[in-house]
Amino acid sequence: MRKIIKKTSLVGGVLLAFLSCSEFEELNIDPVAASGDQVQIEYFINNSIGGAQMDPHIAERVFVLYWDRASRMIKPAGISAGSPNDGWSSDYYNGYISSWLRNINAGIKVADQQIEVGTAREHTPNLKQVARIWRAYLMSEMADNFGPIPVDGFQGVNPEYSDVKTVYYYILEELKEATSALDLGLTNHSDALRDLDPAYGYDYAKWRKYGNSLRMRLAMRLSEVDPAKAQSEFESAVAGSDFIKEAGDIFAVEENNGWDNFTGVMTRPWYNQEITATLNNLMIGLGGIPSADVLSAAQQAYIKPANYMGLRFDEHFALKTNDPSAGYFFDGIQNTIDPRAYKIYTVPGDFTNPQYMGNSDEKSTGVIANIVKDADGKDVDDVLATLNGANTWNAYAGGNWVAPGKKIKNEMVNLAGALPRMVKKYRNGSSERVFFASWESYFLIAEAAVRGWTVPMGGKEAYEQGIADSFAYNGTSSQLSDYLTSDDYSRLGTSVSWTHTAEPPVSVAVTYKDGYTGAAGTATLNYPVNNLYKNGTVKNDLLTKIITQKFIAQTPWLPLETWNDHRRLGLPFFENLAIETPLTNMPALTDGNYMTSDIKFFPQRLKYPSNFPNNIPGGYAQAVDKLGGPDDVFTPLWWAQQE
């Protein structure tokens, strides 16, 4: 992929007219104040893609603290507990994504002016189509986060806010027209022009593939609410098999480790990016690949037997959650787990691993204790156990872990040195941020096949190709053959094999040790019930398999798409936040229902920034009216589950 070339200065007065805008009313400013021959469309495209790559200020807030949390790619908190941050939302809406859209619309307007007066260069019409494809992505991102947005905004007119259905119909038509209008015969470009395209170097064949794949993604978004439209658009997009289907076609942008638009979205070191309970439960047991076949010889001694749950701590680990692993500290390494787990995350304390994020003097031990009063009335620790997190594999549900009035200490839950953390290559700005990869195309096709739509390959073939592409990306292809034929159930009751759709038993016998006494015990592990999907009756059908694999493959680059899938389908299973103490901003989750799943337990959108109703009350009223519910985190979007 190609490095973004910063050309803000080349756009001159045109960009200066609006890049500094931060209020909603600035959407009305004409973005092309200078004459069309002073600027060129490629500068606007470059600036728009560069902005959307996200500098550390906005990436930390939107990519990590909003999307990662909502998608369960990092431990849920904040937005996942019903608590958005108005400052972050304001930065994103007013100062960032609006600017990205104004940039790309300005470029399209410049191109139109040049074409109209006859000053366009040979490649200008193609650049316009590229801009339309990129604009379609930006509009989908904005609508998927907030809801209604102005289809006719950012173009020098007073914007009318459109409902999400109208937005989606508009961008699907844009993608259809733009991909069809690209002239693939134009390839003779200067290096200077190619350098202004950070993804494809103006390889128009690849831009068409991206446009068609994006159309597939957005068409599938409508599968539950508008299935006829979804099918029609999807079949049209996939008909010519001209979509992202191999590694060389991936839409990705090179990162660095600085403070600019190129900086990696996960480079801020104060977020440890530990594996989540959601992903851990999806991966434990999935595929049947023994950890002994993957890990180093030194780690073999720490591998525990199958169906061993770990040390049980009834009084110090949260139990008021439907996380099937609740209550346990796993004092070793899982017997079997999806092999990609060890490529995305590192075993705690594995300092010989060059991808390990941490250092040899970091703390990995902690106490489990009751807090009591000493003879002088001071709080002291009554230590019940001291645990070492090195060479263990744990992940914990978010939420409130301590009941009111209860005085305990659990040093392990948030101890970075005791938890599997994301590998260094995703954290140090040395990778390429993936916006769309081949595995997603194949999982979309597999889902379409399950729905009975006309697609160029069978569901099994597409599903297995998606997994194969993800395994190749993660360097685990040597385990692929055994993985694809496995009928072992994950901790959520899902297997890998396409032909194995037998439902798991209601429960399975497991062993454990009492964390306080060390006594061995047996227990029954109940597979969790996902009420959001087929009323909780299904755990191992084809669609569950597809979305499970899609979630794993999209980690860590595409949290917004994982959040979108969960809002659309209720898949994969997301555990509820722990409520030992009630969550103030999620009143629907209570002591009486925490073992069930409900859309009111998961964020559905971002609230509009507070300055929107203050600055444009009429526009705000229009947007909320077309949202179809209150301007609230828990109001579902048009294409998402409504109950």
XYZ file of C-alpha atoms in Angstrom:
643
model
C 0.000 0.000 0.000
C 0.988 3.600 -0.416
C 1.943 6.311 2.041
C -0.412 9.282 2.170
C 1.211 12.387 0.747
C 0.125 15.491 2.613
C -0.986 18.132 0.124
C -3.027 20.448 2.288
C -0.987 23.461 1.204
C -1.599 22.724 -2.463
C -5.330 23.128 -2.087
C -4.731 26.682 -0.980
C -7.550 29.051 -0.274
C -10.247 26.531 -1.053
C -9.419 24.349 1.922
C -8.712 27.306 4.141
C -12.256 28.440 3.532
C -13.658 25.555 5.499
C -11.135 23.203 7.095
C -11.147 25.255 10.282
C -14.937 25.053 10.628
C -16.195 23.251 13.681
C -19.893 24.076 13.941
C -22.907 22.523 12.273
C -23.859 25.700 10.439
C -20.579 25.530 8.538
C -22.036 22.696 6.496
C -23.740 25.444 4.508
C -20.551 27.194 3.348
C -19.730 26.845 -0.335
C -16.567 24.675 -0.268
C -15.275 25.939 -3.626
C -14.662 29.613 -3.099
C -11.683 29.743 -5.458
C -11.931 29.216 -9.190
C -11.788 25.615 -10.398
C -8.493 25.946 -12.241
C -6.638 26.804 -9.023
C -7.081 23.351 -7.504
C -7.312 19.746 -8.602
C -9.547 16.954 -7.358
C -6.683 14.659 -6.334
C -5.663 17.062 -3.555
C -9.134 16.884 -2.061
C -9.204 13.088 -2.306
C -5.811 12.877 -0.617
C -6.857 15.166 2.210
C -10.143 13.347 2.756
C -8.613 9.859 2.910
C -5.759 11.192 5.013
C -8.178 12.717 7.493
C -10.273 9.569 7.756
C -7.140 7.594 8.564
C -7.444 9.503 11.881
C -4.787 11.363 13.815
C -4.147 10.187 17.396
C -6.529 12.724 18.935
C -9.619 11.428 17.168
C -8.447 7.810 16.772
C -8.024 7.455 20.523
C -11.586 8.583 21.067
C -13.532 7.189 18.119
C -11.648 4.109 16.950
C -10.567 2.914 20.406
C -12.971 4.313 22.995
C -16.111 4.171 20.845
C -15.801 1.510 18.142
C -13.449 -0.884 19.929
C -15.561 -0.806 23.057
C -18.910 -1.099 21.279
C -17.605 -3.979 19.164
C -15.990 -5.809 22.114
C -12.524 -5.540 20.623
C -11.437 -3.952 23.890
C -13.031 -4.272 27.315
C -16.439 -2.550 27.241
C -16.915 0.650 29.203
C -18.100 4.191 28.514
C -20.271 4.019 25.398
C -20.886 0.304 26.071
C -22.358 1.204 29.451
C -24.587 3.890 27.952
C -22.167 6.739 28.654
C -20.948 8.554 25.529
C -18.653 11.561 25.795
C -20.081 14.702 24.238
C -16.639 16.215 23.684
C -15.462 13.200 21.724
C -18.657 13.100 19.666
C -18.378 16.831 18.956
C -14.771 16.488 17.820
C -15.695 13.609 15.538
C -18.826 15.102 13.979
C -17.941 18.772 13.785
C -14.195 18.828 13.370
C -13.386 15.628 11.576
C -15.900 13.619 9.606
C -17.677 16.767 8.415
C -14.345 18.054 7.123
C -13.627 14.764 5.376
C -16.993 15.002 3.616
C -16.559 18.684 2.786
C -13.160 17.844 1.297
C -14.453 15.100 -0.950
C -17.513 17.067 -2.043
C -15.313 20.038 -2.848
C -13.162 17.801 -5.036
C -16.192 16.458 -6.892
C -17.471 19.998 -7.438
C -14.090 21.107 -8.788
C -14.074 18.166 -11.184
C -17.598 18.956 -12.351
C -16.670 22.583 -12.998
C -13.599 21.601 -14.992
C -15.537 19.059 -17.038
C -18.287 21.604 -17.719
C -15.944 24.339 -18.995
C -13.629 21.981 -20.866
C -10.518 22.359 -18.700
C -10.570 18.823 -17.273
C -7.566 16.580 -17.791
C -7.921 13.105 -19.250
C -8.047 11.418 -15.865
C -10.335 13.940 -14.128
C -13.560 11.969 -14.844
C -12.027 8.851 -13.298
C -10.861 10.776 -10.246
C -14.411 12.002 -9.810
C -15.651 8.399 -9.696
C -12.965 7.510 -7.147
C -14.134 10.463 -5.055
C -17.745 9.283 -5.270
C -16.753 5.795 -4.073
C -14.815 7.250 -1.157
C -17.653 9.645 -0.321
C -20.026 6.665 -0.162
C -17.825 5.108 2.518
C -17.668 8.331 4.538
C -21.426 8.817 4.397
C -21.980 5.246 5.560
C -19.553 5.778 8.447
C -21.327 8.943 9.518
C -24.802 7.416 9.239
C -23.756 4.199 10.994
C -22.525 6.225 13.955
C -25.169 8.946 14.310
C -28.138 8.084 12.093
C -29.803 10.696 9.833
C -27.354 12.936 7.987
C -27.731 15.450 5.124
C -27.439 13.752 1.745
C -27.314 17.181 0.091
C -25.111 18.748 2.749
C -21.470 19.789 2.475
C -22.195 21.207 -1.003
C -22.949 24.889 -0.500
C -26.655 24.381 0.143
C -28.769 24.496 3.259
C -28.743 20.827 4.266
C -31.869 18.771 4.719
C -31.389 15.815 7.020
C -32.300 12.500 5.419
C -33.407 9.359 7.207
C -31.013 6.429 7.200
C -32.979 4.587 4.518
C -32.651 7.530 2.146
C -28.941 7.817 2.925
C -28.379 4.141 2.159
C -30.372 4.207 -1.058
C -28.361 7.239 -2.144
C -24.926 5.772 -1.455
C -25.807 2.418 -3.023
C -26.809 4.219 -6.210
C -23.626 6.289 -6.066
C -21.525 3.141 -5.847
C -23.385 1.529 -8.730
C -22.911 4.558 -10.974
C -19.326 5.352 -9.980
C -17.961 1.824 -10.412
C -19.668 1.529 -13.805
C -18.293 4.876 -14.980
C -14.632 4.128 -14.230
C -12.510 3.865 -17.387
C -10.052 1.046 -16.651
C -8.044 1.849 -19.770
C -6.528 4.949 -18.160
C -3.317 3.848 -16.486
C -0.609 6.247 -17.638
C -0.272 8.490 -14.606
C 2.665 10.441 -13.230
C 4.318 9.332 -10.014
C 3.122 12.569 -8.431
C -0.496 11.696 -9.136
C -0.139 8.091 -8.013
C 1.424 9.238 -4.757
C -1.721 11.188 -3.946
C -3.756 7.987 -3.665
C -2.746 6.354 -0.349
C -4.579 3.108 -1.017
C -4.259 2.102 -4.667
C -2.026 4.635 -6.433
C -4.963 5.296 -8.784
C -5.186 1.745 -9.986
C -8.762 2.100 -11.182
C -9.338 -1.657 -11.426
C -8.710 -1.898 -7.682
C -10.929 1.086 -6.982
C -13.726 -0.653 -8.861
C -13.200 -3.781 -6.791
C -13.354 -1.728 -3.616
C -16.504 0.049 -4.803
C -18.211 -3.257 -5.538
C -17.123 -4.799 -2.231
C -18.298 -1.716 -0.366
C -21.631 -1.995 -2.162
C -21.833 -5.639 -1.041
C -21.158 -4.595 2.558
C -23.757 -1.839 2.566
C -26.353 -3.911 0.730
C -26.012 -6.641 3.363
C -26.584 -4.008 6.032
C -30.216 -3.878 4.863
C -30.751 -7.641 5.066
C -33.092 -7.584 8.058
C -35.119 -4.459 7.319
C -35.260 -4.291 3.518
C -34.373 -7.772 2.223
C -35.552 -7.247 -1.354
C -33.389 -4.142 -1.776
C -30.483 -5.858 -0.029
C -30.663 -8.852 -2.355
C -31.024 -6.781 -5.516
C -28.082 -4.520 -4.713
C -25.873 -7.358 -3.504
C -26.494 -9.547 -6.537
C -25.800 -6.629 -8.856
C -22.544 -5.767 -7.066
C -21.219 -9.329 -7.029
C -22.438 -10.405 -10.472
C -19.205 -9.791 -12.363
C -16.990 -11.266 -9.616
C -15.153 -7.936 -9.663
C -14.636 -7.454 -5.942
C -11.790 -7.577 -3.409
C -10.786 -11.225 -3.467
C -7.059 -11.445 -2.723
C -4.415 -9.805 -0.552
C -3.218 -7.494 -3.313
C -6.660 -5.908 -3.566
C -7.057 -5.016 0.120
C -7.957 -1.385 0.807
C -5.336 -0.442 3.391
C -3.331 2.651 4.291
C 0.198 2.656 5.680
C 0.645 3.783 9.281
C 3.477 5.383 11.221
C 4.186 6.164 14.868
C 4.020 9.922 15.110
C 1.265 12.491 15.501
C -0.403 13.059 12.155
C -2.972 11.466 9.899
C -0.646 8.554 9.211
C -0.242 7.613 12.868
C -1.495 4.152 13.798
C -4.973 4.180 15.308
C -3.880 1.920 18.176
C -0.491 3.466 18.993
C -1.474 5.259 22.197
C 0.452 3.189 24.801
C -1.884 3.813 27.749
C -4.498 1.461 26.251
C -3.321 -2.091 26.728
C -5.663 -3.621 24.139
C -6.184 -6.832 26.100
C -8.264 -9.645 24.694
C -11.935 -9.286 25.642
C -14.236 -11.794 27.271
C -16.338 -11.731 24.081
C -13.482 -12.692 21.788
C -11.992 -15.115 24.295
C -15.247 -17.048 24.632
C -15.580 -17.134 20.843
C -12.087 -18.579 20.446
C -11.649 -21.032 23.335
C -12.026 -24.526 21.889
C -12.911 -23.224 18.432
C -11.235 -25.256 15.700
C -9.794 -27.925 17.976
C -6.164 -26.874 17.416
C -4.086 -27.828 20.488
C -2.085 -25.004 21.995
C 0.766 -27.503 22.189
C 0.966 -27.408 18.383
C 1.380 -23.641 18.331
C 3.258 -22.449 21.418
C 6.924 -22.714 22.325
C 8.359 -25.660 24.210
C 8.813 -23.486 27.300
C 5.069 -22.826 27.457
C 3.956 -26.446 27.187
C 4.006 -26.990 30.948
C 1.372 -24.306 31.463
C -1.256 -25.868 29.184
C -4.241 -27.127 31.162
C -6.567 -30.067 30.435
C -9.617 -29.617 28.237
C -12.781 -28.506 30.069
C -10.777 -27.112 32.975
C -12.123 -23.702 34.023
C -9.425 -22.542 36.439
C -9.569 -21.251 40.009
C -13.038 -20.383 41.308
C -13.425 -17.170 43.320
C -17.102 -16.757 44.210
C -16.599 -13.698 46.405
C -14.052 -11.717 44.383
C -14.991 -12.197 40.723
C -18.224 -10.791 39.322
C -21.029 -13.316 38.847
C -23.912 -11.076 37.784
C -23.254 -11.436 34.080
C -24.046 -14.087 31.465
C -20.355 -14.487 30.631
C -19.918 -18.296 30.721
C -16.418 -17.826 32.146
C -17.596 -15.653 35.049
C -16.156 -16.426 38.463
C -12.906 -18.027 37.301
C -9.247 -17.112 37.106
C -7.592 -19.347 34.502
C -4.244 -20.305 36.003
C -2.629 -21.565 32.814
C -2.978 -21.703 29.038
C -6.045 -23.028 27.252
C -5.834 -26.580 25.952
C -7.306 -25.621 22.566
C -8.025 -22.204 21.143
C -8.280 -20.611 17.722
C -4.597 -20.376 16.658
C -5.059 -16.763 15.564
C -5.392 -15.873 19.241
C -1.638 -16.269 19.687
C -0.928 -14.143 16.602
C -3.152 -11.240 17.641
C -2.320 -11.396 21.365
C 0.675 -12.570 23.381
C 0.777 -14.842 26.402
C 1.475 -12.717 29.511
C 5.118 -12.822 30.516
C 6.347 -14.156 27.166
C 9.269 -11.735 27.010
C 11.085 -13.817 24.406
C 8.332 -13.025 21.903
C 9.502 -10.058 19.780
C 5.857 -9.018 19.425
C 5.333 -8.741 23.193
C 4.061 -5.356 24.383
C 5.628 -4.892 27.792
C 8.886 -5.236 29.656
C 10.490 -7.757 31.959
C 9.970 -5.724 35.136
C 6.224 -5.225 34.739
C 3.950 -6.516 37.477
C 2.102 -9.759 36.775
C 1.232 -10.890 40.319
C -1.603 -9.624 42.459
C -3.591 -10.474 45.530
C -7.157 -11.530 46.139
C -8.116 -10.052 49.476
C -10.804 -8.801 51.787
C -10.301 -5.282 53.086
C -10.617 -5.282 56.874
C -9.835 -2.960 59.764
C -6.659 -3.392 61.788
C -6.287 -2.612 65.477
C -5.892 1.086 64.677
C -9.010 1.176 62.518
C -7.097 1.409 59.241
C -8.055 -0.550 56.146
C -5.666 -3.431 55.483
C -5.656 -6.406 53.145
C -6.666 -9.800 54.462
C -4.904 -11.695 51.655
C -6.662 -14.870 50.630
C -4.583 -15.732 47.554
C -1.674 -14.366 45.573
C -1.944 -15.045 41.850
C 0.646 -14.936 39.106
C -0.695 -13.963 35.689
C 2.408 -14.929 33.723
C 1.721 -17.833 31.364
C -2.024 -17.594 31.928
C -4.877 -16.702 29.590
C -7.715 -14.606 31.021
C -10.312 -12.101 29.883
C -13.009 -10.483 31.977
C -16.412 -8.950 31.405
C -16.707 -5.207 31.823
C -19.118 -3.457 34.151
C -19.324 -3.062 37.911
C -17.580 -5.854 39.784
C -18.109 -4.923 43.431
C -21.458 -4.852 45.233
C -22.361 -1.829 47.367
C -20.790 -1.969 50.802
C -18.514 -4.856 49.863
C -14.836 -4.260 50.566
C -12.625 -6.537 48.494
C -9.500 -6.344 46.405
C -8.920 -8.125 43.099
C -5.639 -6.979 41.581
C -5.812 -9.332 38.612
C -8.789 -8.004 36.648
C -7.049 -4.940 35.219
C -3.413 -5.919 35.650
C -1.799 -5.434 32.239
C 1.072 -7.804 32.922
C -1.393 -10.603 33.679
C -3.574 -10.341 30.576
C -3.045 -11.251 26.897
C -2.312 -8.001 25.035
C -2.372 -7.133 21.372
C 0.904 -7.764 19.582
C 3.376 -4.979 18.942
C 2.991 -4.794 15.148
C -0.531 -3.409 15.511
C 0.555 -0.917 18.169
C 3.790 0.607 16.859
C 2.664 2.189 13.588
C 4.394 -0.392 11.407
C 1.293 -1.913 9.837
C -1.285 -0.893 7.272
C -4.724 0.013 8.538
C -7.230 -2.235 6.776
C -10.490 -0.634 5.609
C -11.673 -3.616 3.550
C -10.078 -7.048 3.107
C -10.762 -10.082 0.971
C -12.010 -12.173 3.888
C -14.935 -9.764 4.342
C -15.964 -10.175 0.701
C -16.053 -13.939 1.131
C -17.971 -13.873 4.413
C -20.514 -11.536 2.806
C -20.905 -13.961 -0.095
C -21.270 -16.876 2.314
C -24.030 -15.015 4.145
C -25.733 -14.166 0.854
C -25.597 -17.834 -0.144
C -27.228 -18.854 3.145
C -29.992 -16.360 2.376
C -30.534 -17.979 -1.017
C -29.251 -15.086 -3.096
C -27.528 -15.564 -6.443
C -23.773 -15.439 -5.873
C -20.735 -16.623 -7.877
C -19.694 -19.355 -5.449
C -21.206 -21.675 -2.889
C -21.594 -20.742 0.754
C -19.152 -23.384 1.993
C -16.518 -22.383 -0.556
C -16.841 -18.700 0.304
C -16.855 -19.344 4.060
C -13.742 -21.488 3.918
C -11.973 -19.015 1.621
C -12.700 -16.214 4.070
C -11.159 -18.246 6.874
C -8.199 -19.189 4.664
C -7.518 -15.527 3.845
C -7.677 -14.610 7.524
C -5.332 -17.478 8.416
C -2.903 -16.347 5.716
C -3.000 -12.779 7.033
C -2.260 -14.012 10.562
C 0.380 -16.552 9.569
C -1.516 -19.640 10.738
C -2.151 -21.397 7.410
C -0.405 -24.574 8.564
C -3.331 -25.234 10.924
C -6.033 -24.437 8.359
C -6.868 -27.945 7.148
C -7.523 -29.381 10.602
C -9.321 -26.221 11.665
C -11.845 -26.274 8.821
C -12.968 -29.822 9.608
C -13.274 -29.372 13.367
C -16.603 -30.026 15.072
C -15.346 -28.961 18.511
C -17.570 -26.395 20.197
C -16.320 -23.050 21.423
C -17.298 -21.841 24.868
C -20.338 -20.328 23.150
C -21.431 -23.583 21.507
C -20.277 -22.893 17.940
C -18.016 -25.071 15.790
C -16.015 -24.382 12.626
C -16.978 -27.145 10.177
C -19.558 -25.925 7.648
C -21.256 -29.313 7.561
C -21.418 -29.665 11.351
C -24.566 -27.841 12.422
C -25.589 -30.045 15.343
C -26.506 -27.898 18.304
C -24.375 -28.300 21.429
C -25.849 -29.785 24.584
C -27.366 -27.351 27.043
C -24.354 -27.771 29.295
C -21.031 -29.530 29.647
C -19.229 -30.915 32.696
C -16.097 -29.001 33.708
C -13.475 -29.168 36.426
C -12.022 -26.410 38.562
C -10.150 -25.700 41.776
C -11.490 -23.654 44.648
C -9.373 -20.503 44.581
C -9.504 -20.105 48.338
C -8.804 -23.664 49.453
C -7.276 -25.356 46.399
C -9.835 -28.171 46.586
C -10.709 -29.797 43.259
C -14.302 -29.625 42.113
C -16.674 -30.243 39.243
C -19.321 -27.957 37.849
C -21.733 -27.569 34.963
C -20.958 -24.983 32.303
C -24.109 -23.750 30.600
C -23.692 -22.444 27.091
C -25.057 -18.875 27.094
C -28.415 -18.093 25.520
C -28.291 -15.368 22.869
C -31.851 -14.037 22.909
C -30.976 -11.518 20.185
C -30.662 -14.246 17.552
C -33.577 -16.588 16.858
C -34.720 -16.045 20.431
C -31.733 -17.928 21.782
C -32.646 -21.268 20.234
C -29.621 -21.516 17.927
C -25.876 -21.491 18.590
C -24.341 -23.421 15.698
C -26.176 -22.648 12.474
C -24.420 -21.408 9.344
C -24.990 -17.704 9.945
C -23.618 -17.923 13.481
C -20.514 -19.646 12.101
C -20.053 -16.975 9.429
C -20.360 -14.021 11.799
C -18.135 -15.713 14.384
C -15.401 -16.105 11.791
C -15.982 -12.605 10.472
C -15.559 -11.120 13.965
C -12.238 -12.913 14.480
C -10.966 -12.001 11.012
C -11.905 -8.330 11.386
C -9.920 -8.065 14.632
C -8.270 -5.629 15.150
C -8.893 -3.397 12.124
C -12.631 -3.214 11.620
C -14.424 -2.704 14.936
C -17.105 -0.523 13.345
C -18.117 -3.387 11.053
C -18.245 -5.815 13.976
C -20.458 -3.365 15.875
C -22.629 -3.053 12.766
C -23.041 -6.823 12.501
C -24.033 -7.095 16.134
C -26.588 -4.294 15.815
C -27.955 -5.861 12.625
C -28.101 -9.520 13.674
C -27.363 -9.824 17.375
C -24.337 -11.928 16.369
C -21.961 -13.010 17.678
C -22.911 -13.421 21.346
C -21.893 -10.439 23.503
C -21.905 -11.072 27.254
C -23.721 -8.544 29.408
C -21.756 -6.148 31.558
C -21.433 -7.192 35.185
C -23.891 -5.447 37.497
C -22.779 -6.248 41.026
C -23.623 -2.546 41.310
C -26.284 -1.254 38.891
C -25.060 0.659 35.854
C -26.345 4.205 36.154
C -26.753 4.824 32.421
C -28.083 1.374 31.562
C -31.157 1.049 33.760
C -32.696 -1.690 31.597
C -30.060 -4.197 32.782
C -31.079 -5.440 36.228
C -30.621 -8.198 38.768
C -33.644 -9.879 37.253
C -32.566 -10.079 33.606
C -28.757 -10.121 33.385
C -28.800 -13.711 32.106
C -30.724 -12.657 28.990
C -29.726 -10.540 25.980
C -31.574 -7.393 24.932
C -30.699 -4.573 22.542
C -31.160 -2.150 25.452
C -28.023 -3.683 26.978
C -25.830 -2.628 24.037
C -25.153 0.802 22.475
C -26.964 1.398 19.193
C -25.516 4.732 18.043
C -23.719 7.921 19.091
C -25.775 10.847 20.313
C -25.530 14.014 18.249
C -23.169 16.599 19.763
C -24.793 19.025 22.198
C -23.972 22.040 20.027
C -26.191 20.698 17.246
C -29.541 21.583 18.925
C -28.023 24.798 20.246
C -26.774 26.029 16.882
C -29.344 24.626 14.470
C -32.469 23.718 16.448
C -34.530 23.246 13.285
C -32.007 20.880 11.726
C -31.642 18.970 14.975
C -35.407 18.538 15.274
C -35.495 17.275 11.699
C -32.675 14.786 12.309
C -34.231 13.385 15.495
C -37.635 13.120 13.848
C -36.105 11.032 11.072
C -34.184 8.969 13.597
C -37.529 7.616 14.760
C -36.736 7.790 18.456
C -35.019 9.910 21.086
C -31.479 11.179 20.556
C -30.194 8.432 22.799
C -27.451 5.806 22.793
C -30.065 3.026 22.859
C -32.212 4.178 19.931
C -31.610 1.641 17.128
C -30.866 2.727 13.577
C -33.246 1.890 10.745
C -31.299 -1.145 9.558
C -30.651 -2.551 13.057
C -32.748 -4.815 15.256
C -35.588 -2.847 16.789
C -36.337 -5.085 19.764
